[in-house]
mmCIF file of C-alpha atoms and ligand atoms in Angstrom:
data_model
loop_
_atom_site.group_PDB
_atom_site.id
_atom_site.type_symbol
_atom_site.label_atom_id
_atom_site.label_comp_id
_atom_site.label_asym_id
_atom_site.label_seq_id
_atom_site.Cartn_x
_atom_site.Cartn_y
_atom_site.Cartn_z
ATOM 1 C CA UNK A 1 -28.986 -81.989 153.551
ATOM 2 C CA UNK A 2 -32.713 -81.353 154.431
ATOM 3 C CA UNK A 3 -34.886 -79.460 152.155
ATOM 4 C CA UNK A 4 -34.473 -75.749 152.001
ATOM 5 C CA UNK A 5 -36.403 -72.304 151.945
ATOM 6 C CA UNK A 6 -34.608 -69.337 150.844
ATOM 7 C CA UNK A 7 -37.188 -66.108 151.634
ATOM 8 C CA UNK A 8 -36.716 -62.714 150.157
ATOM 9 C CA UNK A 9 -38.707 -60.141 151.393
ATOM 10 C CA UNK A 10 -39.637 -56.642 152.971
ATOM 11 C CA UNK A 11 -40.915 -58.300 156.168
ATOM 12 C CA UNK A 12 -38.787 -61.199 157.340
ATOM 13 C CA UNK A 13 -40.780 -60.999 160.780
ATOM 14 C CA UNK A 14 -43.688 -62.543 158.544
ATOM 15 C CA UNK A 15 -41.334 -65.658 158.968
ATOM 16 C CA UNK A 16 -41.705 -68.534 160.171
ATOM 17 C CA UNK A 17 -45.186 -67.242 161.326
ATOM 18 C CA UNK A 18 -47.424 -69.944 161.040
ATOM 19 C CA UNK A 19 -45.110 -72.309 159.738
ATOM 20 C CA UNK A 20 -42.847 -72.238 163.397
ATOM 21 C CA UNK A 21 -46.292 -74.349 164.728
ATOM 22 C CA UNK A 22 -47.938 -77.540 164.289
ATOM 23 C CA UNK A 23 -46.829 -80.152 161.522
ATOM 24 C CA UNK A 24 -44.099 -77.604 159.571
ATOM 25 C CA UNK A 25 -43.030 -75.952 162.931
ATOM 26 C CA UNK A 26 -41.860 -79.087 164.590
ATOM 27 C CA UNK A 27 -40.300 -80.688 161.601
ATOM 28 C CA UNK A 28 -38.134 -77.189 161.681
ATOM 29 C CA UNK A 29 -37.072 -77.571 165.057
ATOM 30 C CA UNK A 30 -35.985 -81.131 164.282
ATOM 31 C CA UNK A 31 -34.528 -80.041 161.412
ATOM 32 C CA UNK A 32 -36.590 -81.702 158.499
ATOM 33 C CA UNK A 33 -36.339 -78.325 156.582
ATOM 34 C CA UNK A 34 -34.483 -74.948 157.240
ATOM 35 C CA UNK A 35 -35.720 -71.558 156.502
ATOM 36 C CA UNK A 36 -33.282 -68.440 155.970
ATOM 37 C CA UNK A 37 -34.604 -64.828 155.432
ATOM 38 C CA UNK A 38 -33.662 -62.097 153.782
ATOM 39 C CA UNK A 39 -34.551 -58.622 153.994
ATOM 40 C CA UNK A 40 -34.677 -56.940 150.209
ATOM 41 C CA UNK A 41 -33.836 -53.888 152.338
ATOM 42 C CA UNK A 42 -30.386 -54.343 153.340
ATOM 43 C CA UNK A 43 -30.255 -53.778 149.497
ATOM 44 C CA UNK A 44 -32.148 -50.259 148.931
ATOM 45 C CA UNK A 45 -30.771 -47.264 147.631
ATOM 46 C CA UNK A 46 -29.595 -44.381 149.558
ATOM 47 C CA UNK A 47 -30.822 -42.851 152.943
ATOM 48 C CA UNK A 48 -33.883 -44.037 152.695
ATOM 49 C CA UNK A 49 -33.091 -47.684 151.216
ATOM 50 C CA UNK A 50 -35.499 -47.216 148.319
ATOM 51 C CA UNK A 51 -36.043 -50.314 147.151
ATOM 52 C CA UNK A 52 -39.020 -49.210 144.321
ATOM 53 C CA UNK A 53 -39.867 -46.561 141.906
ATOM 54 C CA UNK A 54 -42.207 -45.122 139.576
ATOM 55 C CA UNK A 55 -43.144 -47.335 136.404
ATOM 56 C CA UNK A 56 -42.589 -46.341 133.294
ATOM 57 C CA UNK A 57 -45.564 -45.552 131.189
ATOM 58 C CA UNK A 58 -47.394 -43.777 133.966
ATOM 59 C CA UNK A 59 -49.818 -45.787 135.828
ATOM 60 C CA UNK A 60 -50.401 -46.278 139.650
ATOM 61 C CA UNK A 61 -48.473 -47.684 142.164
ATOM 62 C CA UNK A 62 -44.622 -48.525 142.732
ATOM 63 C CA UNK A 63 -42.425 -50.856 141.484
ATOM 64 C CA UNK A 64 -39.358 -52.848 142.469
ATOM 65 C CA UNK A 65 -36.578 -52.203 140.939
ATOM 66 C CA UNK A 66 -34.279 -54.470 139.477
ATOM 67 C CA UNK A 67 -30.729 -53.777 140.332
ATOM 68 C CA UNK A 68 -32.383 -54.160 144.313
ATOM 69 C CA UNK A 69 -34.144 -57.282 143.276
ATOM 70 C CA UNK A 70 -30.781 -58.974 141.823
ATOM 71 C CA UNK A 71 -28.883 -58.081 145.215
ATOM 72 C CA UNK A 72 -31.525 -59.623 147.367
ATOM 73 C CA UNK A 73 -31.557 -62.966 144.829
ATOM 74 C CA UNK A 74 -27.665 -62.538 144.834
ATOM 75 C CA UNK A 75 -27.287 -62.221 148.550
ATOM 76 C CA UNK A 76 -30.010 -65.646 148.850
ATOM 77 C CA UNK A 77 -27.145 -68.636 149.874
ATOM 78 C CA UNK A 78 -27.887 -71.746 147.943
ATOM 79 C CA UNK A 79 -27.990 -70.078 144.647
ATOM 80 C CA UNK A 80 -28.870 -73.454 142.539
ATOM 81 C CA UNK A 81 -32.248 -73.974 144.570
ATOM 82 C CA UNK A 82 -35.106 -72.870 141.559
ATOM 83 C CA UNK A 83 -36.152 -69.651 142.197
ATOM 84 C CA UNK A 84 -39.661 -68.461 142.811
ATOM 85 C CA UNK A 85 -41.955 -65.651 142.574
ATOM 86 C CA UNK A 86 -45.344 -65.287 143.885
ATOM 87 C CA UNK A 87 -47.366 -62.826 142.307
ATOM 88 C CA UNK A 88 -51.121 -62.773 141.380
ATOM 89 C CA UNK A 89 -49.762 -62.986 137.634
ATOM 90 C CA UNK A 90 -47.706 -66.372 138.306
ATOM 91 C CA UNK A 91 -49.758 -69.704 137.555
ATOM 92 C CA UNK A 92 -52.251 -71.043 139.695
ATOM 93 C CA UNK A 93 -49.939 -73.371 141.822
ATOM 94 C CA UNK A 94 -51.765 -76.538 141.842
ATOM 95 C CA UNK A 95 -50.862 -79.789 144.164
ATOM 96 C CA UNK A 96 -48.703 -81.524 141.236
ATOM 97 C CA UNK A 97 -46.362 -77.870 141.666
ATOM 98 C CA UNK A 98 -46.316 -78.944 145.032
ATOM 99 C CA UNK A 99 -45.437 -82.247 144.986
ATOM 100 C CA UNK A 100 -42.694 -80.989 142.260
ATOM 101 C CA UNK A 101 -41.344 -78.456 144.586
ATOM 102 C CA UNK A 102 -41.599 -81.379 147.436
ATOM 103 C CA UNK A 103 -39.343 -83.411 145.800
ATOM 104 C CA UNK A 104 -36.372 -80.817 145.063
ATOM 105 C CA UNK A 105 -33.736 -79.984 146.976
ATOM 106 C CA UNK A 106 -35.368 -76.352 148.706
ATOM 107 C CA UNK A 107 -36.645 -73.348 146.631
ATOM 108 C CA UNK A 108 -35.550 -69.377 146.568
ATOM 109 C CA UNK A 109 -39.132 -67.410 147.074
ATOM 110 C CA UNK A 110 -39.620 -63.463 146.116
ATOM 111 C CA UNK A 111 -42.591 -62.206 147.982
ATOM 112 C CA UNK A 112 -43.650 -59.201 145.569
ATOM 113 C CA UNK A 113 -44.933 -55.819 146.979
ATOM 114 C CA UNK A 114 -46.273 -52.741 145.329
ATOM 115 C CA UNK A 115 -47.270 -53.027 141.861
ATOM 116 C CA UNK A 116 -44.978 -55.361 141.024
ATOM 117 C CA UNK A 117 -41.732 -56.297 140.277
ATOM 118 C CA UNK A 118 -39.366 -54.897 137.099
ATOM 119 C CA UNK A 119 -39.676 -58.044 134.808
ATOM 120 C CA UNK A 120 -36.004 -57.841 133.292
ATOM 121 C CA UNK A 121 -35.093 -59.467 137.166
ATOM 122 C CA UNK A 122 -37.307 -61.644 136.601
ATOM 123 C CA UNK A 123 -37.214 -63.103 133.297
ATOM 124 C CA UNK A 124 -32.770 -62.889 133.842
ATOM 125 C CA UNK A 125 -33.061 -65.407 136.493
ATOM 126 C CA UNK A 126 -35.493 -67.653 134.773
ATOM 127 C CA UNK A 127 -38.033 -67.417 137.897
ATOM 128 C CA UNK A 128 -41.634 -69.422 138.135
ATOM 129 C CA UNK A 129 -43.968 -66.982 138.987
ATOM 130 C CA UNK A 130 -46.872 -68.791 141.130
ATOM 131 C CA UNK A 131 -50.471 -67.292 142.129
ATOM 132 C CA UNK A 132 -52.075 -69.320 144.779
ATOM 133 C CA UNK A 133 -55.391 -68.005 143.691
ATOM 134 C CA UNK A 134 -57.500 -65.138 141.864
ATOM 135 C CA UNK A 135 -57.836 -62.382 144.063
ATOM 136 C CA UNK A 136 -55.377 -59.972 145.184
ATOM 137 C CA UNK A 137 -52.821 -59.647 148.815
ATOM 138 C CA UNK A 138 -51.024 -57.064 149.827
ATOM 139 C CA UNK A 139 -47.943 -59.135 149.404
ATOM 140 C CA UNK A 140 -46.862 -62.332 148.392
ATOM 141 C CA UNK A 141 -45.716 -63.229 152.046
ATOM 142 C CA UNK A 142 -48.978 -64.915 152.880
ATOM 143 C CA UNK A 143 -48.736 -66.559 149.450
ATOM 144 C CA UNK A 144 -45.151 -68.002 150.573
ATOM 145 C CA UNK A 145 -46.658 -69.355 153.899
ATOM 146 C CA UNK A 146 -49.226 -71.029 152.109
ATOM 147 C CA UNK A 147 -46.521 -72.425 148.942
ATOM 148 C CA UNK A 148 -44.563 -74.127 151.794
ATOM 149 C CA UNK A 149 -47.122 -75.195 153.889
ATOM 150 C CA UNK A 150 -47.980 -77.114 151.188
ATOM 151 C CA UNK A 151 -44.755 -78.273 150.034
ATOM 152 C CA UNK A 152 -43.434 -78.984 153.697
ATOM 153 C CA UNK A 153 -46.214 -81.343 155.185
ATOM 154 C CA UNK A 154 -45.114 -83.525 152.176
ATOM 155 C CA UNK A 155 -41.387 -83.771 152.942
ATOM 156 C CA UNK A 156 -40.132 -87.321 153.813
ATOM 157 C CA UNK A 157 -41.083 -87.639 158.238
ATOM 158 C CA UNK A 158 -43.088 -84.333 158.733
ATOM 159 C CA UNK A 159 -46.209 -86.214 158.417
ATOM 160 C CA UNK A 160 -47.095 -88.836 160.435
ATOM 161 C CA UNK A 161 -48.065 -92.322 158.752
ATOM 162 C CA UNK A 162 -51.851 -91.855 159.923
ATOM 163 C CA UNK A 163 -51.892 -88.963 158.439
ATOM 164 C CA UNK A 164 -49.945 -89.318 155.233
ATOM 165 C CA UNK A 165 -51.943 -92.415 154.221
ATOM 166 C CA UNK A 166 -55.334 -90.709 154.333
ATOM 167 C CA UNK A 167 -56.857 -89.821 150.871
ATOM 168 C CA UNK A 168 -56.557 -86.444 149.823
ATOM 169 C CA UNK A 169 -58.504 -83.968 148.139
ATOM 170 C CA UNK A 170 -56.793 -83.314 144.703
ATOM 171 C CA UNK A 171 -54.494 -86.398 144.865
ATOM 172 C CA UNK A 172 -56.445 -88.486 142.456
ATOM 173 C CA UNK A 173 -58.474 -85.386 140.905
ATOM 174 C CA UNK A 174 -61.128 -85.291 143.562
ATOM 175 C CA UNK A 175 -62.003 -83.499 146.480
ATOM 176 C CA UNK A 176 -62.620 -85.858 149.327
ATOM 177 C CA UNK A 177 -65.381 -87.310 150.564
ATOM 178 C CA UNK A 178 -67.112 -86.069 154.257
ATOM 179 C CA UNK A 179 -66.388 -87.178 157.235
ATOM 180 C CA UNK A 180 -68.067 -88.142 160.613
ATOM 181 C CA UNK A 181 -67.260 -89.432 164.017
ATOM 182 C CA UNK A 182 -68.974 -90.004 167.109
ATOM 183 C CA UNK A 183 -71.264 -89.374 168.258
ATOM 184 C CA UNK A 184 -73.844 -91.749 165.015
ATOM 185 C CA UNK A 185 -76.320 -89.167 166.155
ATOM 186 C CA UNK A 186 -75.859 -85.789 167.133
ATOM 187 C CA UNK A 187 -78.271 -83.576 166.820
ATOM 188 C CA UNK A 188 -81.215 -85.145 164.798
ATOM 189 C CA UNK A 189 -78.355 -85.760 162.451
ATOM 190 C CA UNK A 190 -77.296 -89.266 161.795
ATOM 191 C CA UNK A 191 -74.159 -90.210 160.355
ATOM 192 C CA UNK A 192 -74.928 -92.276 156.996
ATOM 193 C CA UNK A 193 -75.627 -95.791 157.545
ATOM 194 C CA UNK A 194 -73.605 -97.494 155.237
ATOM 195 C CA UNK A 195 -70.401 -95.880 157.557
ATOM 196 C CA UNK A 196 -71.517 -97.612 160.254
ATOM 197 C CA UNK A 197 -71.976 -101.245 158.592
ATOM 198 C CA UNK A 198 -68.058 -102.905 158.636
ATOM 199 C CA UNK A 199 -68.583 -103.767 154.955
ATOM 200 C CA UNK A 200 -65.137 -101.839 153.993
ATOM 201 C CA UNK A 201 -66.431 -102.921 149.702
ATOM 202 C CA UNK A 202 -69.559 -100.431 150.353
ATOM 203 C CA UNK A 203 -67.552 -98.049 152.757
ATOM 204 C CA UNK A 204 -65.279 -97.597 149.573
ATOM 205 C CA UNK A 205 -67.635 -97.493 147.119
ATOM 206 C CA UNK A 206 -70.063 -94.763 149.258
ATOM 207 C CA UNK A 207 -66.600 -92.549 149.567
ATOM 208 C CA UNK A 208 -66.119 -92.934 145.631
ATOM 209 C CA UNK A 209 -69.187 -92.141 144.594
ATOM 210 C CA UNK A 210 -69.486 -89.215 147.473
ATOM 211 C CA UNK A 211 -66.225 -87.924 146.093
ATOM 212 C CA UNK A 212 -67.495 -87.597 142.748
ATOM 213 C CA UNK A 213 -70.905 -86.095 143.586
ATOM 214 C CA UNK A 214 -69.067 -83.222 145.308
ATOM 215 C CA UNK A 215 -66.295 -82.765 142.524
ATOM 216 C CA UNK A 216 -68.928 -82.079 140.303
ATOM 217 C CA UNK A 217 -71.426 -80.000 142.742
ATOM 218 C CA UNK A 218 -68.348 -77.486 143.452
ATOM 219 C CA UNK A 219 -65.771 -78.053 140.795
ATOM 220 C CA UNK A 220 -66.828 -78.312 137.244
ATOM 221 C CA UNK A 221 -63.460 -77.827 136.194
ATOM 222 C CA UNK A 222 -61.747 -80.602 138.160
ATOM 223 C CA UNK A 223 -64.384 -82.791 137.393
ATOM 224 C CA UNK A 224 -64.385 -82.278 133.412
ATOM 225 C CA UNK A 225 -60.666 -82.762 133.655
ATOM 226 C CA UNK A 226 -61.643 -86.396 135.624
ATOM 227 C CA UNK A 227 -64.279 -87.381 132.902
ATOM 228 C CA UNK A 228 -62.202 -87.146 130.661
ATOM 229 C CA UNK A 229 -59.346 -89.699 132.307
ATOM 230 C CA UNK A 230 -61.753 -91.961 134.311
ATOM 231 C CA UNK A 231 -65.294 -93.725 133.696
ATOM 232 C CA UNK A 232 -67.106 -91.919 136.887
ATOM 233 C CA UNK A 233 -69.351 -94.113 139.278
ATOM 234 C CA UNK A 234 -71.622 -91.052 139.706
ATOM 235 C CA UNK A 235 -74.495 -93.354 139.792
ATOM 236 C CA UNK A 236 -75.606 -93.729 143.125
ATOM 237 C CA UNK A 237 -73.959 -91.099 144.891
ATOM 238 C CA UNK A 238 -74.918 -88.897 147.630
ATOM 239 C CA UNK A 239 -75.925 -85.132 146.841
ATOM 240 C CA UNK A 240 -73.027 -83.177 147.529
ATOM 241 C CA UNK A 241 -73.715 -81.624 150.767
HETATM 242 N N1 ADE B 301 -49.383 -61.536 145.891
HETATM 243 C C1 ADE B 301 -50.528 -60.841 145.893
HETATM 244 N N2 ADE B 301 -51.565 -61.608 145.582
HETATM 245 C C2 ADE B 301 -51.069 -62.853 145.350
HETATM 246 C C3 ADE B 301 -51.652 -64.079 144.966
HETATM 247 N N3 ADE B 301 -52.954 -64.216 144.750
HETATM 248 N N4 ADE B 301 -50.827 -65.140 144.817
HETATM 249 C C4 ADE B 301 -49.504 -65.021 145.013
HETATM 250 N N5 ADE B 301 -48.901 -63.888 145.371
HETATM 251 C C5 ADE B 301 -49.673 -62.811 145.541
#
């Protein structure tokens, strides 16, 4: 059974967008992963299908009801896959989420809309709710693209071994280092020499070093969380560019 993504939403036509290209979009077609969507609704109420109302309290906006929310979740096949929400209250989903998520069977996704979703639904079926950042969509259907993007490229055979093996930002803490390729010139700018020398010891140790210098230039946070683990090598390194 290959890895699964159950998709409940107001806009299935958001789906398989991006993900129907490149890396994710072949491994569908080859059958890697499977997608099913589900349109929240073919479970509104009355003529119009109403699938939100007013919150209680007051306030602005519209919210998603419950009793249409558990229909949609209900009507989701493979109703043991965890079940996920993304919403700019969840979590920040970080790569370790992904690489979780990677290594599970498939996952149910909500894409919220409106305001937001009635919580009872929500805490009933014991759902994750994920951000994938601090600022706000219009939905959470981008957000899902993104989520299994991320999960997808690491699925056993969607990536290729040349790409798989390269070092990745946020696998060991870090962001990665820069890259160059031909032409050693270009422009008046020349790649940095020590790239260019075969001597794979200083090669590693310039990426290291280049790797830290940026963590800290751009991500204070990530790079507190790496002091704290790892002696850094900071010494020496490259201003972040
Ligand atoms: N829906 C709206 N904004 C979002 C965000 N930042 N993350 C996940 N889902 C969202």
């Amino acid at each position: 059974m290959s890895w699964r993504a159950e998709i409940l939403t107001l806009f299935p036509g958001m789906f398989p967008g991006p993900l129907g290209h490149s890396l994710a979009g072949r491994a569908l077609e080859t059958g890697l992963w499977s997608l099913g969507t589900h349109d929240l609704r073919d479970h509104g109420l009355g003529r119009h299908r109403s699938v939100d109302d007013v919150p209680f309290g007051g306030g602005a906006g519209m919210v998603l009801r419950p009793d249409v929310l558990d229909a949609g979740i209900a009507a989701m096949a493979a109703g043991d896959l965890p079940l996920v929400v993304l919403t700019p209250r969840g979590r920040p989903l970080g790569q370790p989420d992904v690489a979780r998520f990677a290594a599970g069977p498939g996952l149910r996704v909500i894409c919220g809309r409106f305001e937001g979703m009635d919580q009872r639904v929500l805490d009933a079926h014991a759902a994750e709710e994920i951000s994938i950042g601090d600022y706000v969509l219009s939905g959470g259907e981008p957000a899902a693209l993104v989520l299994l993007d991320a999960v997808v490229r690491l699925l056993p055979g969607v990536m290729g071994s040349a790409e798989s093996g390269r070092d990745e930002s946020f696998a060991d803490g870090l962001l990665e280092y820069p890259h160059y390729t031909r032409p050693a010139e270009w422009c008046g700018r020349a790649v940095p020499e020590v790239l260019l020398s075969g001597n794979h010891a200083a090669i590693a140790a310039w990426r290291r070093a280049a790797s830290e210098a940026i963590t800290a230039a751009r991500r204070p946070d990530l790079w507190a969380l790496h002091c704290r683990s790892v002696t850094p090598t900071l010494a020496g390194a490259p201003a972040a560019p």
